[in-house]
Amino acid sequence: MRPRLGNRVGLLLVGLVLVAGGLGLLAVARRPGSPPVGVGVLGGRPWALPLLAGAAILVALVATRWLVLALGWGRVGRRTGAGIAMLGVALKGVEGIGRLSVRVVGDGRLRVSVSLQRSADLRQVIRRLDESAVSRLRRTVGRDDAPAVVRLHVRGR
């Protein structure tokens, strides 16, 4: 499952659960002469209300963390547009290049991600990265001695 689809399905399920819970509470509260919301549902168990409140807080915290990570706020490092442009120039003419990403993380280390289609010539991509692209990227970000991690991803479709 792709991450975007997983996030959308998960958010849909969390939203449906919250809407169903809200409608259930609304239905209980609208009955004339009914006790305060939740008291009739608990059936005289005093421990049930704190348990439900704890579960609701736990769901809210998990959903908030999920949304923060889906927005990309938890990513490490910063993107460098000049590095991405330089990588594109270095790989110019190679068929099957998909997505390119260059990040500077930590103490100046480079993270390079290259997404390839199945039809891409993997040997040519590796040769270009090894011969010129990584050294050009290091010069572009201003760190000639920066260690670099290059991740190649060949898409199945």
mmCIF file with all atom_site columns, C-alpha atoms in Angstrom:
data_model
loop_
_atom_site.group_PDB
_atom_site.id
_atom_site.type_symbol
_atom_site.label_atom_id
_atom_site.label_alt_id
_atom_site.label_comp_id
_atom_site.label_asym_id
_atom_site.label_entity_id
_atom_site.label_seq_id
_atom_site.pdbx_PDB_ins_code
_atom_site.Cartn_x
_atom_site.Cartn_y
_atom_site.Cartn_z
_atom_site.occupancy
_atom_site.B_iso_or_equiv
_atom_site.pdbx_formal_charge
_atom_site.auth_seq_id
_atom_site.auth_comp_id
_atom_site.auth_asym_id
_atom_site.auth_atom_id
_atom_site.pdbx_PDB_model_num
ATOM 1   C CA . MET A 1 1   ? 0.000   0.000  0.000   1.00 0.00 ? 1   MET A CA 1
ATOM 2   C CA . ARG A 1 2   ? 1.344   3.416  -0.883  1.00 0.00 ? 2   ARG A CA 1
ATOM 3   C CA . PRO A 1 3   ? 1.895   5.799  2.054   1.00 0.00 ? 3   PRO A CA 1
ATOM 4   C CA . ARG A 1 4   ? -0.536  8.418  0.740   1.00 0.00 ? 4   ARG A CA 1
ATOM 5   C CA . LEU A 1 5   ? -3.293  5.863  0.267   1.00 0.00 ? 5   LEU A CA 1
ATOM 6   C CA . GLY A 1 6   ? -2.595  4.416  3.718   1.00 0.00 ? 6   GLY A CA 1
ATOM 7   C CA . ASN A 1 7   ? -2.823  7.866  5.284   1.00 0.00 ? 7   ASN A CA 1
ATOM 8   C CA . ARG A 1 8   ? -6.095  8.607  3.522   1.00 0.00 ? 8   ARG A CA 1
ATOM 9   C CA . VAL A 1 9   ? -7.684  5.281  4.464   1.00 0.00 ? 9   VAL A CA 1
ATOM 10  C CA . GLY A 1 10  ? -6.482  5.601  8.052   1.00 0.00 ? 10  GLY A CA 1
ATOM 11  C CA . LEU A 1 11  ? -7.765  9.146  8.371   1.00 0.00 ? 11  LEU A CA 1
ATOM 12  C CA . LEU A 1 12  ? -11.080 8.049  6.889   1.00 0.00 ? 12  LEU A CA 1
ATOM 13  C CA . LEU A 1 13  ? -11.402 5.256  9.474   1.00 0.00 ? 13  LEU A CA 1
ATOM 14  C CA . VAL A 1 14  ? -10.475 7.535  12.389  1.00 0.00 ? 14  VAL A CA 1
ATOM 15  C CA . GLY A 1 15  ? -12.927 10.136 11.115  1.00 0.00 ? 15  GLY A CA 1
ATOM 16  C CA . LEU A 1 16  ? -15.738 7.591  10.788  1.00 0.00 ? 16  LEU A CA 1
ATOM 17  C CA . VAL A 1 17  ? -15.134 6.302  14.315  1.00 0.00 ? 17  VAL A CA 1
ATOM 18  C CA . LEU A 1 18  ? -15.200 9.836  15.706  1.00 0.00 ? 18  LEU A CA 1
ATOM 19  C CA . VAL A 1 19  ? -18.367 10.735 13.756  1.00 0.00 ? 19  VAL A CA 1
ATOM 20  C CA . ALA A 1 20  ? -20.094 7.541  14.914  1.00 0.00 ? 20  ALA A CA 1
ATOM 21  C CA . GLY A 1 21  ? -19.124 8.245  18.515  1.00 0.00 ? 21  GLY A CA 1
ATOM 22  C CA . GLY A 1 22  ? -20.333 11.823 18.263  1.00 0.00 ? 22  GLY A CA 1
ATOM 23  C CA . LEU A 1 23  ? -23.654 10.786 16.745  1.00 0.00 ? 23  LEU A CA 1
ATOM 24  C CA . GLY A 1 24  ? -24.097 8.171  19.464  1.00 0.00 ? 24  GLY A CA 1
ATOM 25  C CA . LEU A 1 25  ? -23.495 10.754 22.186  1.00 0.00 ? 25  LEU A CA 1
ATOM 26  C CA . LEU A 1 26  ? -25.850 13.170 20.442  1.00 0.00 ? 26  LEU A CA 1
ATOM 27  C CA . ALA A 1 27  ? -28.595 10.530 20.267  1.00 0.00 ? 27  ALA A CA 1
ATOM 28  C CA . VAL A 1 28  ? -28.223 9.750  23.981  1.00 0.00 ? 28  VAL A CA 1
ATOM 29  C CA . ALA A 1 29  ? -28.240 13.430 24.949  1.00 0.00 ? 29  ALA A CA 1
ATOM 30  C CA . ARG A 1 30  ? -31.406 14.294 22.966  1.00 0.00 ? 30  ARG A CA 1
ATOM 31  C CA . ARG A 1 31  ? -33.703 11.879 24.785  1.00 0.00 ? 31  ARG A CA 1
ATOM 32  C CA . PRO A 1 32  ? -36.046 13.847 27.040  1.00 0.00 ? 32  PRO A CA 1
ATOM 33  C CA . GLY A 1 33  ? -35.463 13.232 30.714  1.00 0.00 ? 33  GLY A CA 1
ATOM 34  C CA . SER A 1 34  ? -32.265 11.294 30.134  1.00 0.00 ? 34  SER A CA 1
ATOM 35  C CA . PRO A 1 35  ? -29.398 11.530 32.597  1.00 0.00 ? 35  PRO A CA 1
ATOM 36  C CA . PRO A 1 36  ? -26.220 13.365 31.601  1.00 0.00 ? 36  PRO A CA 1
ATOM 37  C CA . VAL A 1 37  ? -24.389 11.952 28.596  1.00 0.00 ? 37  VAL A CA 1
ATOM 38  C CA . GLY A 1 38  ? -22.549 8.743  29.322  1.00 0.00 ? 38  GLY A CA 1
ATOM 39  C CA . VAL A 1 39  ? -24.062 7.914  32.695  1.00 0.00 ? 39  VAL A CA 1
ATOM 40  C CA . GLY A 1 40  ? -26.775 5.639  31.270  1.00 0.00 ? 40  GLY A CA 1
ATOM 41  C CA . VAL A 1 41  ? -24.344 3.984  28.889  1.00 0.00 ? 41  VAL A CA 1
ATOM 42  C CA . LEU A 1 42  ? -21.920 3.070  31.658  1.00 0.00 ? 42  LEU A CA 1
ATOM 43  C CA . GLY A 1 43  ? -24.446 0.836  33.419  1.00 0.00 ? 43  GLY A CA 1
ATOM 44  C CA . GLY A 1 44  ? -23.383 1.773  36.961  1.00 0.00 ? 44  GLY A CA 1
ATOM 45  C CA . ARG A 1 45  ? -19.686 0.958  36.469  1.00 0.00 ? 45  ARG A CA 1
ATOM 46  C CA . PRO A 1 46  ? -17.676 3.828  37.974  1.00 0.00 ? 46  PRO A CA 1
ATOM 47  C CA . TRP A 1 47  ? -14.421 2.705  36.337  1.00 0.00 ? 47  TRP A CA 1
ATOM 48  C CA . ALA A 1 48  ? -15.822 2.862  32.766  1.00 0.00 ? 48  ALA A CA 1
ATOM 49  C CA . LEU A 1 49  ? -15.858 6.658  32.370  1.00 0.00 ? 49  LEU A CA 1
ATOM 50  C CA . PRO A 1 50  ? -12.137 7.149  33.177  1.00 0.00 ? 50  PRO A CA 1
ATOM 51  C CA . LEU A 1 51  ? -11.329 4.196  30.918  1.00 0.00 ? 51  LEU A CA 1
ATOM 52  C CA . LEU A 1 52  ? -13.281 5.750  28.027  1.00 0.00 ? 52  LEU A CA 1
ATOM 53  C CA . ALA A 1 53  ? -11.624 9.124  28.632  1.00 0.00 ? 53  ALA A CA 1
ATOM 54  C CA . GLY A 1 54  ? -8.173  7.518  28.614  1.00 0.00 ? 54  GLY A CA 1
ATOM 55  C CA . ALA A 1 55  ? -8.948  5.670  25.383  1.00 0.00 ? 55  ALA A CA 1
ATOM 56  C CA . ALA A 1 56  ? -10.165 8.893  23.764  1.00 0.00 ? 56  ALA A CA 1
ATOM 57  C CA . ILE A 1 57  ? -6.986  10.720 24.816  1.00 0.00 ? 57  ILE A CA 1
ATOM 58  C CA . LEU A 1 58  ? -4.855  7.868  23.483  1.00 0.00 ? 58  LEU A CA 1
ATOM 59  C CA . VAL A 1 59  ? -6.670  7.920  20.120  1.00 0.00 ? 59  VAL A CA 1
ATOM 60  C CA . ALA A 1 60  ? -6.276  11.703 19.935  1.00 0.00 ? 60  ALA A CA 1
ATOM 61  C CA . LEU A 1 61  ? -2.528  11.519 20.646  1.00 0.00 ? 61  LEU A CA 1
ATOM 62  C CA . VAL A 1 62  ? -1.941  8.762  18.097  1.00 0.00 ? 62  VAL A CA 1
ATOM 63  C CA . ALA A 1 63  ? -3.949  10.618 15.449  1.00 0.00 ? 63  ALA A CA 1
ATOM 64  C CA . THR A 1 64  ? -2.056  13.866 16.145  1.00 0.00 ? 64  THR A CA 1
ATOM 65  C CA . ARG A 1 65  ? 1.319   12.130 15.832  1.00 0.00 ? 65  ARG A CA 1
ATOM 66  C CA . TRP A 1 66  ? 0.168   10.482 12.636  1.00 0.00 ? 66  TRP A CA 1
ATOM 67  C CA . LEU A 1 67  ? -0.906  13.809 11.120  1.00 0.00 ? 67  LEU A CA 1
ATOM 68  C CA . VAL A 1 68  ? 2.365   15.498 12.090  1.00 0.00 ? 68  VAL A CA 1
ATOM 69  C CA . LEU A 1 69  ? 4.395   12.738 10.442  1.00 0.00 ? 69  LEU A CA 1
ATOM 70  C CA . ALA A 1 70  ? 2.140   12.732 7.364   1.00 0.00 ? 70  ALA A CA 1
ATOM 71  C CA . LEU A 1 71  ? 2.811   16.453 6.922   1.00 0.00 ? 71  LEU A CA 1
ATOM 72  C CA . GLY A 1 72  ? 6.536   15.760 6.923   1.00 0.00 ? 72  GLY A CA 1
ATOM 73  C CA . TRP A 1 73  ? 7.399   17.760 10.047  1.00 0.00 ? 73  TRP A CA 1
ATOM 74  C CA . GLY A 1 74  ? 9.300   14.820 11.513  1.00 0.00 ? 74  GLY A CA 1
ATOM 75  C CA . ARG A 1 75  ? 11.780  14.590 8.651   1.00 0.00 ? 75  ARG A CA 1
ATOM 76  C CA . VAL A 1 76  ? 15.434  15.005 9.371   1.00 0.00 ? 76  VAL A CA 1
ATOM 77  C CA . GLY A 1 77  ? 17.531  17.571 7.538   1.00 0.00 ? 77  GLY A CA 1
ATOM 78  C CA . ARG A 1 78  ? 16.687  20.129 4.930   1.00 0.00 ? 78  ARG A CA 1
ATOM 79  C CA . ARG A 1 79  ? 16.104  19.826 1.220   1.00 0.00 ? 79  ARG A CA 1
ATOM 80  C CA . THR A 1 80  ? 18.496  21.559 -1.096  1.00 0.00 ? 80  THR A CA 1
ATOM 81  C CA . GLY A 1 81  ? 17.059  22.754 -4.389  1.00 0.00 ? 81  GLY A CA 1
ATOM 82  C CA . ALA A 1 82  ? 20.480  23.489 -5.840  1.00 0.00 ? 82  ALA A CA 1
ATOM 83  C CA . GLY A 1 83  ? 21.548  19.925 -5.065  1.00 0.00 ? 83  GLY A CA 1
ATOM 84  C CA . ILE A 1 84  ? 18.466  18.487 -6.761  1.00 0.00 ? 84  ILE A CA 1
ATOM 85  C CA . ALA A 1 85  ? 19.107  20.657 -9.817  1.00 0.00 ? 85  ALA A CA 1
ATOM 86  C CA . MET A 1 86  ? 22.753  19.558 -9.935  1.00 0.00 ? 86  MET A CA 1
ATOM 87  C CA . LEU A 1 87  ? 21.733  15.908 -9.643  1.00 0.00 ? 87  LEU A CA 1
ATOM 88  C CA . GLY A 1 88  ? 19.287  16.385 -12.504 1.00 0.00 ? 88  GLY A CA 1
ATOM 89  C CA . VAL A 1 89  ? 22.035  17.904 -14.658 1.00 0.00 ? 89  VAL A CA 1
ATOM 90  C CA . ALA A 1 90  ? 24.434  15.070 -13.797 1.00 0.00 ? 90  ALA A CA 1
ATOM 91  C CA . LEU A 1 91  ? 21.834  12.433 -14.740 1.00 0.00 ? 91  LEU A CA 1
ATOM 92  C CA . LYS A 1 92  ? 20.645  14.279 -17.866 1.00 0.00 ? 92  LYS A CA 1
ATOM 93  C CA . GLY A 1 93  ? 20.090  11.981 -20.804 1.00 0.00 ? 93  GLY A CA 1
ATOM 94  C CA . VAL A 1 94  ? 19.512  8.839  -18.731 1.00 0.00 ? 94  VAL A CA 1
ATOM 95  C CA . GLU A 1 95  ? 16.118  7.362  -19.540 1.00 0.00 ? 95  GLU A CA 1
ATOM 96  C CA . GLY A 1 96  ? 13.785  6.251  -16.763 1.00 0.00 ? 96  GLY A CA 1
ATOM 97  C CA . ILE A 1 97  ? 14.689  8.713  -13.986 1.00 0.00 ? 97  ILE A CA 1
ATOM 98  C CA . GLY A 1 98  ? 11.685  9.281  -11.733 1.00 0.00 ? 98  GLY A CA 1
ATOM 99  C CA . ARG A 1 99  ? 12.023  11.355 -8.580  1.00 0.00 ? 99  ARG A CA 1
ATOM 100 C CA . LEU A 1 100 ? 15.192  12.966 -7.233  1.00 0.00 ? 100 LEU A CA 1
ATOM 101 C CA . SER A 1 101 ? 15.782  14.132 -3.681  1.00 0.00 ? 101 SER A CA 1
ATOM 102 C CA . VAL A 1 102 ? 18.832  15.606 -1.941  1.00 0.00 ? 102 VAL A CA 1
ATOM 103 C CA . ARG A 1 103 ? 18.879  16.369 1.789   1.00 0.00 ? 103 ARG A CA 1
ATOM 104 C CA . VAL A 1 104 ? 21.600  17.754 4.016   1.00 0.00 ? 104 VAL A CA 1
ATOM 105 C CA . VAL A 1 105 ? 21.311  16.113 7.450   1.00 0.00 ? 105 VAL A CA 1
ATOM 106 C CA . GLY A 1 106 ? 23.111  16.278 10.758  1.00 0.00 ? 106 GLY A CA 1
ATOM 107 C CA . ASP A 1 107 ? 26.609  17.639 10.532  1.00 0.00 ? 107 ASP A CA 1
ATOM 108 C CA . GLY A 1 108 ? 26.578  18.136 6.742   1.00 0.00 ? 108 GLY A CA 1
ATOM 109 C CA . ARG A 1 109 ? 25.998  14.572 5.565   1.00 0.00 ? 109 ARG A CA 1
ATOM 110 C CA . LEU A 1 110 ? 24.141  14.094 2.288   1.00 0.00 ? 110 LEU A CA 1
ATOM 111 C CA . ARG A 1 111 ? 21.166  11.822 1.668   1.00 0.00 ? 111 ARG A CA 1
ATOM 112 C CA . VAL A 1 112 ? 20.484  11.299 -2.015  1.00 0.00 ? 112 VAL A CA 1
ATOM 113 C CA . SER A 1 113 ? 17.422  9.401  -3.249  1.00 0.00 ? 113 SER A CA 1
ATOM 114 C CA . VAL A 1 114 ? 16.910  8.459  -6.873  1.00 0.00 ? 114 VAL A CA 1
ATOM 115 C CA . SER A 1 115 ? 13.699  6.750  -7.956  1.00 0.00 ? 115 SER A CA 1
ATOM 116 C CA . LEU A 1 116 ? 13.982  4.815  -11.221 1.00 0.00 ? 116 LEU A CA 1
ATOM 117 C CA . GLN A 1 117 ? 11.496  3.224  -13.553 1.00 0.00 ? 117 GLN A CA 1
ATOM 118 C CA . ARG A 1 118 ? 11.966  -0.426 -14.513 1.00 0.00 ? 118 ARG A CA 1
ATOM 119 C CA . SER A 1 119 ? 13.238  0.593  -17.944 1.00 0.00 ? 119 SER A CA 1
ATOM 120 C CA . ALA A 1 120 ? 16.132  2.662  -16.549 1.00 0.00 ? 120 ALA A CA 1
ATOM 121 C CA . ASP A 1 121 ? 19.713  1.603  -17.242 1.00 0.00 ? 121 ASP A CA 1
ATOM 122 C CA . LEU A 1 122 ? 20.915  0.913  -13.704 1.00 0.00 ? 122 LEU A CA 1
ATOM 123 C CA . ARG A 1 123 ? 24.583  0.568  -14.684 1.00 0.00 ? 123 ARG A CA 1
ATOM 124 C CA . GLN A 1 124 ? 24.604  3.953  -16.373 1.00 0.00 ? 124 GLN A CA 1
ATOM 125 C CA . VAL A 1 125 ? 22.934  5.609  -13.357 1.00 0.00 ? 125 VAL A CA 1
ATOM 126 C CA . ILE A 1 126 ? 25.445  4.083  -10.940 1.00 0.00 ? 126 ILE A CA 1
ATOM 127 C CA . ARG A 1 127 ? 28.366  5.016  -13.207 1.00 0.00 ? 127 ARG A CA 1
ATOM 128 C CA . ARG A 1 128 ? 27.238  8.641  -13.439 1.00 0.00 ? 128 ARG A CA 1
ATOM 129 C CA . LEU A 1 129 ? 26.626  8.869  -9.713  1.00 0.00 ? 129 LEU A CA 1
ATOM 130 C CA . ASP A 1 130 ? 30.040  7.378  -8.975  1.00 0.00 ? 130 ASP A CA 1
ATOM 131 C CA . GLU A 1 131 ? 32.017  9.387  -11.529 1.00 0.00 ? 131 GLU A CA 1
ATOM 132 C CA . SER A 1 132 ? 30.614  12.884 -11.218 1.00 0.00 ? 132 SER A CA 1
ATOM 133 C CA . ALA A 1 133 ? 27.235  13.387 -9.587  1.00 0.00 ? 133 ALA A CA 1
ATOM 134 C CA . VAL A 1 134 ? 28.148  12.869 -5.921  1.00 0.00 ? 134 VAL A CA 1
ATOM 135 C CA . SER A 1 135 ? 31.263  15.051 -6.114  1.00 0.00 ? 135 SER A CA 1
ATOM 136 C CA . ARG A 1 136 ? 29.239  17.795 -7.850  1.00 0.00 ? 136 ARG A CA 1
ATOM 137 C CA . LEU A 1 137 ? 26.617  17.578 -5.120  1.00 0.00 ? 137 LEU A CA 1
ATOM 138 C CA . ARG A 1 138 ? 29.260  17.952 -2.436  1.00 0.00 ? 138 ARG A CA 1
ATOM 139 C CA . ARG A 1 139 ? 30.619  21.085 -4.124  1.00 0.00 ? 139 ARG A CA 1
ATOM 140 C CA . THR A 1 140 ? 27.108  22.480 -4.575  1.00 0.00 ? 140 THR A CA 1
ATOM 141 C CA . VAL A 1 141 ? 26.269  22.247 -0.877  1.00 0.00 ? 141 VAL A CA 1
ATOM 142 C CA . GLY A 1 142 ? 29.705  23.588 0.060   1.00 0.00 ? 142 GLY A CA 1
ATOM 143 C CA . ARG A 1 143 ? 31.054  20.475 1.772   1.00 0.00 ? 143 ARG A CA 1
ATOM 144 C CA . ASP A 1 144 ? 33.692  18.713 -0.343  1.00 0.00 ? 144 ASP A CA 1
ATOM 145 C CA . ASP A 1 145 ? 34.362  16.129 2.368   1.00 0.00 ? 145 ASP A CA 1
ATOM 146 C CA . ALA A 1 146 ? 30.733  15.367 3.274   1.00 0.00 ? 146 ALA A CA 1
ATOM 147 C CA . PRO A 1 147 ? 29.824  11.676 3.462   1.00 0.00 ? 147 PRO A CA 1
ATOM 148 C CA . ALA A 1 148 ? 26.938  10.766 1.171   1.00 0.00 ? 148 ALA A CA 1
ATOM 149 C CA . VAL A 1 149 ? 24.371  7.983  1.234   1.00 0.00 ? 149 VAL A CA 1
ATOM 150 C CA . VAL A 1 150 ? 22.753  7.270  -2.122  1.00 0.00 ? 150 VAL A CA 1
ATOM 151 C CA . ARG A 1 151 ? 19.538  5.261  -2.229  1.00 0.00 ? 151 ARG A CA 1
ATOM 152 C CA . LEU A 1 152 ? 18.332  3.880  -5.536  1.00 0.00 ? 152 LEU A CA 1
ATOM 153 C CA . HIS A 1 153 ? 14.738  2.737  -5.753  1.00 0.00 ? 153 HIS A CA 1
ATOM 154 C CA . VAL A 1 154 ? 13.580  0.809  -8.810  1.00 0.00 ? 154 VAL A CA 1
ATOM 155 C CA . ARG A 1 155 ? 9.808   0.979  -9.089  1.00 0.00 ? 155 ARG A CA 1
ATOM 156 C CA . GLY A 1 156 ? 7.917   -2.208 -9.743  1.00 0.00 ? 156 GLY A CA 1
ATOM 157 C CA . ARG A 1 157 ? 5.460   -0.589 -12.153 1.00 0.00 ? 157 ARG A CA 1
#
